[in-house]
Short mmCIF file of N, CA and C in Angstrom, two decimals:
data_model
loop_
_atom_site.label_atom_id
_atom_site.label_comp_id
_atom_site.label_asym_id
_atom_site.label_seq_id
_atom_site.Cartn_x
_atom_site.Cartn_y
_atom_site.Cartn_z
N UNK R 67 6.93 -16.51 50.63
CA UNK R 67 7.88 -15.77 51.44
C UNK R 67 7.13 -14.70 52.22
N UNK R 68 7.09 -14.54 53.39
CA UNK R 68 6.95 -13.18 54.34
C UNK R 68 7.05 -12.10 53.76
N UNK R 69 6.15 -11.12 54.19
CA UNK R 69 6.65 -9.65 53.74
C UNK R 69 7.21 -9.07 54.46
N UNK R 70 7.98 -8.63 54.02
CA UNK R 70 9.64 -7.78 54.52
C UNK R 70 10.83 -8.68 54.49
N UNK R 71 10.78 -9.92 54.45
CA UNK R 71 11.85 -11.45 54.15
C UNK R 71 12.67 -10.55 53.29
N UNK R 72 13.94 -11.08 53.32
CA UNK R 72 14.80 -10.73 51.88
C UNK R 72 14.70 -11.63 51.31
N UNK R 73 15.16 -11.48 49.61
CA UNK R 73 15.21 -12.64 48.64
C UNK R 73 16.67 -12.77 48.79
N UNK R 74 17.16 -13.66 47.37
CA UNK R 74 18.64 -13.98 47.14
C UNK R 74 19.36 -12.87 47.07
N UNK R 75 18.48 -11.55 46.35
CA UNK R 75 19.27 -10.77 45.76
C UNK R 75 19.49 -8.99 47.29
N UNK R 76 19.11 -9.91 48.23
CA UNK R 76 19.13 -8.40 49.63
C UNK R 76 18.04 -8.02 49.62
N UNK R 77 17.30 -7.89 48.81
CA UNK R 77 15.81 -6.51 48.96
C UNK R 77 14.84 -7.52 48.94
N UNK R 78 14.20 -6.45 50.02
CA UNK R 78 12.80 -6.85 50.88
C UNK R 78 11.53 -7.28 49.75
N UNK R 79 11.49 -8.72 50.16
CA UNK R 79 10.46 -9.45 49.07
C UNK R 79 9.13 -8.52 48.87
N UNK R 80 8.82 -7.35 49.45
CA UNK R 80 7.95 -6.45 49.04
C UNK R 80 7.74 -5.99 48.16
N UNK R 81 9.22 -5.28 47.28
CA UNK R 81 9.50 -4.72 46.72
C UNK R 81 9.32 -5.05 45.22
N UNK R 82 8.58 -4.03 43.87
CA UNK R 82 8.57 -4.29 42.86
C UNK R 82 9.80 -5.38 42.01
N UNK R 83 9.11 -5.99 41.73
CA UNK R 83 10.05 -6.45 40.28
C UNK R 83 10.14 -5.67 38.90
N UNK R 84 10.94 -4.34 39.07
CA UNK R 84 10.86 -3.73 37.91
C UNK R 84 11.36 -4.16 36.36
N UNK R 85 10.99 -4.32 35.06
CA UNK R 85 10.75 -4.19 34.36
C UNK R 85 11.39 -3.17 32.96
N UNK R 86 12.75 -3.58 31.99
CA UNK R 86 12.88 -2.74 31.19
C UNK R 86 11.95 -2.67 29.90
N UNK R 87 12.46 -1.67 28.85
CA UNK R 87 11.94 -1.52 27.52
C UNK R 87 12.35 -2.33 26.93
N UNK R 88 12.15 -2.53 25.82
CA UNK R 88 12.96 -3.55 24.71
C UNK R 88 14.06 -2.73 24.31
N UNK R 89 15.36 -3.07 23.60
CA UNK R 89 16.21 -1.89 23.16
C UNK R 89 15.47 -1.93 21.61
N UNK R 90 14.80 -2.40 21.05
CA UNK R 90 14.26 -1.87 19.89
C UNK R 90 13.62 -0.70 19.88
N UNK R 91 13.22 -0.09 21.15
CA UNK R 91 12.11 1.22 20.99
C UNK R 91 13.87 2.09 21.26
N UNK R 92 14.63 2.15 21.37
CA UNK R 92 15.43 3.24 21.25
C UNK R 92 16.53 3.02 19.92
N UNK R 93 16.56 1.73 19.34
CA UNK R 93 16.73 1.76 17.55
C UNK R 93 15.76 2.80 16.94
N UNK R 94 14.44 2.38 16.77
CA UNK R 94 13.42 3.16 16.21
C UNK R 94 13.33 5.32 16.83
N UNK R 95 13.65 5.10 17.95
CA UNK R 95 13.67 6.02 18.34
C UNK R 95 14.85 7.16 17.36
N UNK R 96 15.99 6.50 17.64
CA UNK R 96 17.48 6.92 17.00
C UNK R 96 17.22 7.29 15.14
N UNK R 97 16.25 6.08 14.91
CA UNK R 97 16.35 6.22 13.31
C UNK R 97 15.32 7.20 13.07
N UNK R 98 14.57 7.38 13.85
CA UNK R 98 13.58 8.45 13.51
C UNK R 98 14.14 10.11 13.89
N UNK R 99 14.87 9.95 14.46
CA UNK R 99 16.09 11.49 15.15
C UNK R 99 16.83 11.21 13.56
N UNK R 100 17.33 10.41 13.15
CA UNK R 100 18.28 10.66 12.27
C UNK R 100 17.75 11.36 11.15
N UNK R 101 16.72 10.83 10.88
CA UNK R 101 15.80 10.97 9.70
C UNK R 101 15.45 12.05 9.31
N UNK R 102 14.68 12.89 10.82
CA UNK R 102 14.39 13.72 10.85
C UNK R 102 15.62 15.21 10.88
N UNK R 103 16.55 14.61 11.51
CA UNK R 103 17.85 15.57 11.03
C UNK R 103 18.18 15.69 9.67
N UNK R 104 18.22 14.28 8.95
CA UNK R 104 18.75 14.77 7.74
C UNK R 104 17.61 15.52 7.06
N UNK R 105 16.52 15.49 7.34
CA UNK R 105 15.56 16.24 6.42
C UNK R 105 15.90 17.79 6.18
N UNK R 106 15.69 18.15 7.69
CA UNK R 106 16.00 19.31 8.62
C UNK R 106 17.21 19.77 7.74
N UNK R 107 17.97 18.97 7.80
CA UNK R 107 19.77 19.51 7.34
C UNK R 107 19.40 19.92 5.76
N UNK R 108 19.26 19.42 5.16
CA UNK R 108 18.67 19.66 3.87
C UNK R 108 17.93 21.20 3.65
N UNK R 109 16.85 20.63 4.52
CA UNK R 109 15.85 21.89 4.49
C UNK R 109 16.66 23.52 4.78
N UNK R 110 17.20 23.46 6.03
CA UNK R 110 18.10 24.72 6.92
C UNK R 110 19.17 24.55 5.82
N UNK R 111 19.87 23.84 4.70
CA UNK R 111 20.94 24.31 4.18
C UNK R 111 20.68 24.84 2.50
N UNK R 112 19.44 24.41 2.36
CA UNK R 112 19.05 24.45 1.15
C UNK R 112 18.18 25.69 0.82
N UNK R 113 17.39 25.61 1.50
CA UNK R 113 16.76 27.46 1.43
C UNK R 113 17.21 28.50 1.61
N UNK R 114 18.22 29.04 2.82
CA UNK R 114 18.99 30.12 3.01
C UNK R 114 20.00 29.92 2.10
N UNK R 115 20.88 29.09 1.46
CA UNK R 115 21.23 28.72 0.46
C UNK R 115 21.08 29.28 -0.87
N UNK R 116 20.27 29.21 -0.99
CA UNK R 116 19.54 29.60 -2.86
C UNK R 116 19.10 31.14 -2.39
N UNK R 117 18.19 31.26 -0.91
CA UNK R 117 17.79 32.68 -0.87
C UNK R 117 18.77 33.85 -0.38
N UNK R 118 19.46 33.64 0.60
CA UNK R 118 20.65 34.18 0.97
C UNK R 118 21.61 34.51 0.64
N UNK R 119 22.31 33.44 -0.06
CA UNK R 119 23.85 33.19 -0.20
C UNK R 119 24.28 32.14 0.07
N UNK R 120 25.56 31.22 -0.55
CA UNK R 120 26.17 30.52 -0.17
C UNK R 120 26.69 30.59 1.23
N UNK R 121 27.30 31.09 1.85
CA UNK R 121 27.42 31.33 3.60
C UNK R 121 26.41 31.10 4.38
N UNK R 122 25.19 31.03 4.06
CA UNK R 122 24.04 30.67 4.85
C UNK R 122 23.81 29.14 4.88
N UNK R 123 24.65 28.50 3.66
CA UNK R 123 23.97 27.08 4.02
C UNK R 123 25.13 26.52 4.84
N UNK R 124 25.90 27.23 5.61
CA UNK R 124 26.34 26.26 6.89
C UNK R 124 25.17 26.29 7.92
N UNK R 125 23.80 26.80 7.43
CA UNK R 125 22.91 26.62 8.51
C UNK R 125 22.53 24.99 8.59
N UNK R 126 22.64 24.70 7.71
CA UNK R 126 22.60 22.80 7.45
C UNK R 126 23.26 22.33 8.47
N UNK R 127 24.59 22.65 9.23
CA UNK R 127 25.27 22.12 10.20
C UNK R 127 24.61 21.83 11.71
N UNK R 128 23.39 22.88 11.97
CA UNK R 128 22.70 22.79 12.88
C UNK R 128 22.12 22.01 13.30
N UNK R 129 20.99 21.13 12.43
CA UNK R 129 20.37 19.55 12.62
C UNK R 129 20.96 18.70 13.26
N UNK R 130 22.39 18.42 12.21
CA UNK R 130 23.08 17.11 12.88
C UNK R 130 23.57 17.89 14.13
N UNK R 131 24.13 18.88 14.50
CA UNK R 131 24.49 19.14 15.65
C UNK R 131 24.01 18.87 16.90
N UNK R 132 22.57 19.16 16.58
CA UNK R 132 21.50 19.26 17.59
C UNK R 132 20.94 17.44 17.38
N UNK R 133 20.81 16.68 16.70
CA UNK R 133 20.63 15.22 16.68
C UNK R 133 22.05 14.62 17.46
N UNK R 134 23.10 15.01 17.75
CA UNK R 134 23.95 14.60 17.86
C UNK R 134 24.15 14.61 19.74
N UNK R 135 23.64 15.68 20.06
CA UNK R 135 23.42 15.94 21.81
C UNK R 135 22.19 15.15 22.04
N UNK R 136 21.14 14.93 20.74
CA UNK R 136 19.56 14.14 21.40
C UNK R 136 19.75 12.69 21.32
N UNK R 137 21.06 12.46 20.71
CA UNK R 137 21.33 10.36 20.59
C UNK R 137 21.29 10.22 21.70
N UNK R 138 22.42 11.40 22.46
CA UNK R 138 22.77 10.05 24.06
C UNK R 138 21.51 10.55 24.86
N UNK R 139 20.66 11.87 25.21
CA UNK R 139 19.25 11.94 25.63
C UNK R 139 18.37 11.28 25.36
N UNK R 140 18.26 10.51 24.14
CA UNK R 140 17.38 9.37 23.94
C UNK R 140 17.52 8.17 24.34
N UNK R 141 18.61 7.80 24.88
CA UNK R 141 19.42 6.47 25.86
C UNK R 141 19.15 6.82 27.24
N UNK R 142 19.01 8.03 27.58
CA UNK R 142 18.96 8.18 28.78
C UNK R 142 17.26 8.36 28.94
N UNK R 143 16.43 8.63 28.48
CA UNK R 143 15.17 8.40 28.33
C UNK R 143 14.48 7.47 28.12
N UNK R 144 15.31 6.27 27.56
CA UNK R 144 14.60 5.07 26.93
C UNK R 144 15.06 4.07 28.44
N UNK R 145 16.27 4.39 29.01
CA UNK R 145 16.75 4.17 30.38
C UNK R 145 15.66 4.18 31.81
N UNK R 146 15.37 5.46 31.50
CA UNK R 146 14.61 5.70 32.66
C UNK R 146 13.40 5.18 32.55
N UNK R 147 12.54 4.54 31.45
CA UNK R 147 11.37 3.82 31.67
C UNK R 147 11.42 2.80 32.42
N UNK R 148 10.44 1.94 32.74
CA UNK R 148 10.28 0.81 33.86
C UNK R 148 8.74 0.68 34.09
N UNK R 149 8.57 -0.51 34.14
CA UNK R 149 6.93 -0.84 34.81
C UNK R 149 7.35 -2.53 35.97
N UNK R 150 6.16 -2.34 36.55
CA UNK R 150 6.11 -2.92 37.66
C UNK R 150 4.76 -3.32 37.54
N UNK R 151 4.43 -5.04 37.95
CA UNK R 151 3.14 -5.25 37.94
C UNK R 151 3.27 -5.68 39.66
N UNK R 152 2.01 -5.46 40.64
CA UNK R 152 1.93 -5.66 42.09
C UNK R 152 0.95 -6.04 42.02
N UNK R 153 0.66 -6.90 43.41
CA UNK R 153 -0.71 -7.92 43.40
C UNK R 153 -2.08 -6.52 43.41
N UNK R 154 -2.19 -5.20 43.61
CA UNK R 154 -2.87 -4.23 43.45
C UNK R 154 -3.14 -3.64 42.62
N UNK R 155 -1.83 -3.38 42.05
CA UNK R 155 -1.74 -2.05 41.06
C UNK R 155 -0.45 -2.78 40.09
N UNK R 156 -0.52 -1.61 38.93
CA UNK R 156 0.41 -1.58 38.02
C UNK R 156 1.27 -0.26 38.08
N UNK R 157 2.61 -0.56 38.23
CA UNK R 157 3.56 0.90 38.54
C UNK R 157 4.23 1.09 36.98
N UNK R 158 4.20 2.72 36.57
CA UNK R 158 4.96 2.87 35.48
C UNK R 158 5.98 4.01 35.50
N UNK R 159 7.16 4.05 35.78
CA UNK R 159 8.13 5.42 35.93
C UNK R 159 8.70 5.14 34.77
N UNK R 160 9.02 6.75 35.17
CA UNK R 160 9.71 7.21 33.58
C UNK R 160 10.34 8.58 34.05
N UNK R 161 11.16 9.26 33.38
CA UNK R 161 11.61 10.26 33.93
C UNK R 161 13.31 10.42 33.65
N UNK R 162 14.14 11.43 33.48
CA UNK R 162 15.17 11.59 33.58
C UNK R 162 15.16 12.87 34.36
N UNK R 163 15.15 14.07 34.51
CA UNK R 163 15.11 14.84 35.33
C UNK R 163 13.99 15.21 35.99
N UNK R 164 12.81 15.42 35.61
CA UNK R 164 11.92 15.10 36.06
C UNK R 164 11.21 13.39 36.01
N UNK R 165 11.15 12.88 37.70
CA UNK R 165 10.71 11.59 37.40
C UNK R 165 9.52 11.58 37.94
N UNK R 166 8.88 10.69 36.91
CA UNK R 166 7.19 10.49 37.05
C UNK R 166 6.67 9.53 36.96
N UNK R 167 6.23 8.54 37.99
CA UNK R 167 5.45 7.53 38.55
C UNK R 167 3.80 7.59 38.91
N UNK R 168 3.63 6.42 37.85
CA UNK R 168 2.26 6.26 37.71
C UNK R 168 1.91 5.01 37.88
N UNK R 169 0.50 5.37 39.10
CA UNK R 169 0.47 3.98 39.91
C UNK R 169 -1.33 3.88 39.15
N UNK R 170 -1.27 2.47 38.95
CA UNK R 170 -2.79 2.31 38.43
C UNK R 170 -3.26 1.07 38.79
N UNK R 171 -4.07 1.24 39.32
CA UNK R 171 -4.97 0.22 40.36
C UNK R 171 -5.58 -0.85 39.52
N UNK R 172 -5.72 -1.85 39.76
CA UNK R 172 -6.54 -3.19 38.64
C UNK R 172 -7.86 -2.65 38.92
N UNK R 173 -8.64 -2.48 39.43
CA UNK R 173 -10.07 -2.63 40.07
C UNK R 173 -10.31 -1.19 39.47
N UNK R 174 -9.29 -0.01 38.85
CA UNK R 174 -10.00 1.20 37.86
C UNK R 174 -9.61 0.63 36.32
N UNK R 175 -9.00 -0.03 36.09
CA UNK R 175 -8.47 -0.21 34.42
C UNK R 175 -9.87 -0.48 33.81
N UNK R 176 -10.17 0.20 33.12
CA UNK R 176 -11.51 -0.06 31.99
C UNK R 176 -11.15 -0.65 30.66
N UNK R 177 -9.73 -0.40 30.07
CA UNK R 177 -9.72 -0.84 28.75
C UNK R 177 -8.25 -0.84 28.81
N UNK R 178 -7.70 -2.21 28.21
CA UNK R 178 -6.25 -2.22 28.14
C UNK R 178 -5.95 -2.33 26.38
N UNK R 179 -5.42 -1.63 25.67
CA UNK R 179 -5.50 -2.09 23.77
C UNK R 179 -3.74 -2.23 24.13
N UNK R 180 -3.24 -3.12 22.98
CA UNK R 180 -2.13 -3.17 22.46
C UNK R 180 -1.85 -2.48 20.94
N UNK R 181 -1.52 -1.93 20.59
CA UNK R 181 -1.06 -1.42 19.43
C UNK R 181 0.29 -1.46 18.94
N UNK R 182 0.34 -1.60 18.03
CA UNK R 182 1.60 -1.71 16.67
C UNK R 182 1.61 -1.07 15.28
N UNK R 183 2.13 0.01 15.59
CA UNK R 183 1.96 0.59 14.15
C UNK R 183 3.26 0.55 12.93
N UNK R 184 3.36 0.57 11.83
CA UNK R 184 4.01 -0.13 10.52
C UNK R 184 5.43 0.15 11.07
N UNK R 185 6.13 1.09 12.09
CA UNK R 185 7.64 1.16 12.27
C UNK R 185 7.65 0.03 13.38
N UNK R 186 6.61 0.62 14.47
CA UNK R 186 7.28 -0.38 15.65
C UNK R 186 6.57 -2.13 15.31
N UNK R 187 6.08 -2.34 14.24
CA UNK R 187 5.70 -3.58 13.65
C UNK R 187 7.83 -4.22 13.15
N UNK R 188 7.90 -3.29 12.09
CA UNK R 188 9.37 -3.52 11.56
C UNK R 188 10.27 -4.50 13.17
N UNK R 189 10.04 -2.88 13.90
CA UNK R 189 11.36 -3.62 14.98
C UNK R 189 10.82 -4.60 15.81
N UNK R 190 9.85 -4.93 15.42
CA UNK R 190 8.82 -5.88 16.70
C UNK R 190 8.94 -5.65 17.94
N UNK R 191 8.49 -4.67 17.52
CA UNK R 191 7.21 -3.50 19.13
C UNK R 191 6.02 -3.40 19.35
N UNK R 192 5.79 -3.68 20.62
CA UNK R 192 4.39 -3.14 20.81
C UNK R 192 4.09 -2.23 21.98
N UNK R 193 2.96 -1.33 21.81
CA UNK R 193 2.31 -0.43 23.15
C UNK R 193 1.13 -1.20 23.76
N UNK R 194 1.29 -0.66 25.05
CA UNK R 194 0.30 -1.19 25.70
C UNK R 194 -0.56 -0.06 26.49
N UNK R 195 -1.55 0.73 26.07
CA UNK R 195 -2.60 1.61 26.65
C UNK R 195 -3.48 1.36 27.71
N UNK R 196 -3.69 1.79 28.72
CA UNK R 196 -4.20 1.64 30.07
C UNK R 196 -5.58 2.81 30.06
N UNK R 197 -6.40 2.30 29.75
CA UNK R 197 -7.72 3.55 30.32
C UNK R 197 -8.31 2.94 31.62
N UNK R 198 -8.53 4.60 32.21
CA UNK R 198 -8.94 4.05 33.72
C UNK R 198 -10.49 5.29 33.45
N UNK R 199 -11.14 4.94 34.84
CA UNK R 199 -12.38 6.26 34.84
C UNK R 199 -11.90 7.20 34.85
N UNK R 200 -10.55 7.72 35.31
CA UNK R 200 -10.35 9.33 35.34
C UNK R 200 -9.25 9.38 34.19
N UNK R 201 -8.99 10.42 33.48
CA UNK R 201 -8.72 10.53 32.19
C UNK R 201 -7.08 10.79 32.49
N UNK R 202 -6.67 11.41 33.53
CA UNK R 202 -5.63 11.86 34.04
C UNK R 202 -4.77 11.07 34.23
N UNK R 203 -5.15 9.50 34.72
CA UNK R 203 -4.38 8.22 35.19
C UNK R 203 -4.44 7.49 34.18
N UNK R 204 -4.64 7.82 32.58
CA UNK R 204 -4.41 6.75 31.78
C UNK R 204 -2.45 6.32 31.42
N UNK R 205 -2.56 5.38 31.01
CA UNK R 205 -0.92 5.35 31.34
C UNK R 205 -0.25 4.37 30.02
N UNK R 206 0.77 4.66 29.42
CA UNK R 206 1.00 3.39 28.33
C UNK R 206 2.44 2.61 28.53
N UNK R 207 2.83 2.09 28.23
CA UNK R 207 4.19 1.53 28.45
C UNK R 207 4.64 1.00 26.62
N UNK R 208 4.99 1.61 25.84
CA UNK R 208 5.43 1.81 24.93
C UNK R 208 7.19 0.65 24.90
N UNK R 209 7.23 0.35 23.22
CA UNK R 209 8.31 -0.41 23.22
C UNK R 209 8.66 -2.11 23.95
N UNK R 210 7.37 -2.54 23.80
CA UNK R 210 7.81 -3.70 24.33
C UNK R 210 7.14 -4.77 23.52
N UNK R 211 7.92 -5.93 23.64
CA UNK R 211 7.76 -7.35 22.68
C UNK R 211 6.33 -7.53 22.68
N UNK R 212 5.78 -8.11 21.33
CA UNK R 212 4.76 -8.26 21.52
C UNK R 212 4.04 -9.54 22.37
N UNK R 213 4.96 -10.32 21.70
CA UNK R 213 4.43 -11.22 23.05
C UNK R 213 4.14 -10.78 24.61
N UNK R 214 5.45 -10.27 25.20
CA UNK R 214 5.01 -9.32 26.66
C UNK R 214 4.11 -8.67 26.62
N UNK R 215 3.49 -7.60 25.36
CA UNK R 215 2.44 -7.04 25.27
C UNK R 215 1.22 -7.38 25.61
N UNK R 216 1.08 -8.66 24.91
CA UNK R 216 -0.38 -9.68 24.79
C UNK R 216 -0.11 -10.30 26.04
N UNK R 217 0.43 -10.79 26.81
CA UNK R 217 0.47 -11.05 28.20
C UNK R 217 0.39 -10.23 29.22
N UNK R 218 0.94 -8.77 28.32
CA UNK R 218 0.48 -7.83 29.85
C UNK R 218 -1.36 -7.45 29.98
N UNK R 219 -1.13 -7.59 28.66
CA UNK R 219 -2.93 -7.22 28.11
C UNK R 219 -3.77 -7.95 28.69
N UNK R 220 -3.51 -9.41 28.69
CA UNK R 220 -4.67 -10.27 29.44
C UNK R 220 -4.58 -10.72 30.80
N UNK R 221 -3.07 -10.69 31.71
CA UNK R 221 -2.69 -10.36 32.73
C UNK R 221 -4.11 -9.26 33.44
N UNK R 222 -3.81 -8.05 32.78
CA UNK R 222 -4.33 -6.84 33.66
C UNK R 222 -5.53 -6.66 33.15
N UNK R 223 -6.34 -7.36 32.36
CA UNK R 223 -7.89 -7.35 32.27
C UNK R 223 -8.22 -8.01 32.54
N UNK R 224 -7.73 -9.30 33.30
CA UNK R 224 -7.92 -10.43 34.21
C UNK R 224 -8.11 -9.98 35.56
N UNK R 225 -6.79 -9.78 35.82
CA UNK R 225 -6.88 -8.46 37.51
C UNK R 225 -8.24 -7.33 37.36
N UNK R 226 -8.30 -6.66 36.52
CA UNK R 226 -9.03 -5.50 36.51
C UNK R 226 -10.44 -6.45 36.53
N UNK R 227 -10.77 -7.26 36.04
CA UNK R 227 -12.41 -7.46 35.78
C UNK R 227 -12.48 -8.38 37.34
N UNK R 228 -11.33 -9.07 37.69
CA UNK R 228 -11.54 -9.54 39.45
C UNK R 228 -11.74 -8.55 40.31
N UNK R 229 -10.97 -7.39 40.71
CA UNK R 229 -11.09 -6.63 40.70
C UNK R 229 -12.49 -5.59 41.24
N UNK R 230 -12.86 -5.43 39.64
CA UNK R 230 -13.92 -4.25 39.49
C UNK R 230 -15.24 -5.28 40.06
N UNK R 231 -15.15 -6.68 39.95
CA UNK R 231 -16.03 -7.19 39.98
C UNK R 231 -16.99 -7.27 41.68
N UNK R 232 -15.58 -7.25 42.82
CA UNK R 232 -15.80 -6.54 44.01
C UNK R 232 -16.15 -5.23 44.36
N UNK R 233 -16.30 -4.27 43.44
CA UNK R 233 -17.06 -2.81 43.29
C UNK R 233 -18.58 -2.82 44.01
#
């Protein structure tokens, strides 16, 4: 197709094919907010509690309160991720009020790792780490299948070593 052509869907065949998260990285996300509230709740109701007074352990109410405004902020965060692969570069935004797009060129990627560690193993997740020469443009895209993982992995060290190899 031409560049600037439309596809089926209206927009100019130029344009990224963006890319969501898995919804497993915002399960894991949620259970780790919970977790960490109930600890919290415990902790804030149980010490002022015994040291204070009984009236102090409605400080326990605070955790879940505050986990309870960060559920739907963590939907809206896990929302705003996106990656984009282009015959150049790799695009990664992210952002809810502040949005931040990170563009990374095949011909700088030096090292792409996938990682899985014992939670996002559970929900079957994986990260995908981007090192480039400048330390500033490294970039990861977190929460995604592992299979997509291992395909984005050899995808973009395929590009990157064609690429660098014109350097």
């Amino acid at each position: 197709m031409e560049t600037g052509s439309l596809d089926g869907t209206g927009a100019p065949a130029d344009q990224p094919v963006w890319r969501r998260l898995e919804p497993g990285l915002l399960r894991v996300r949620r259970l780790l907010l919970a977790v960490w509230a109930g600890v919290l709740a415990v902790a804030a109701g149980l010490l002022p509690g015994l040291l204070a007074g009984p009236a102090w352990a409605a400080c326990a109410l605070l955790p879940p309160a505050c986990a309870a405004v960060c559920w739907r902020l963590l939907e809206r965060n896990w929302r705003s991720w996106r990656y984009a692969e282009r015959a150049d570069d790799l695009l990664i935004s992210r952002g809810v009020l502040w949005r931040e797009e990170t563009v990374v060129p095949y011909g700088r990627m030096q090292l792409v790792e996938v990682t899985s560690g014992p939670v996002e193993r559970r929900f079957g997740l994986a990260t995908v780490q981007l090192h480039t020469a400048a330390a500033a443009t490294d970039a990861t895209i977190p929460g995604l299948d592992p299979a997509e993982a291992e395909r984005l992995r050899d995808r973009l060290t395929e590009l990157g070593e064609a690429r660098s190899a014109g350097l």
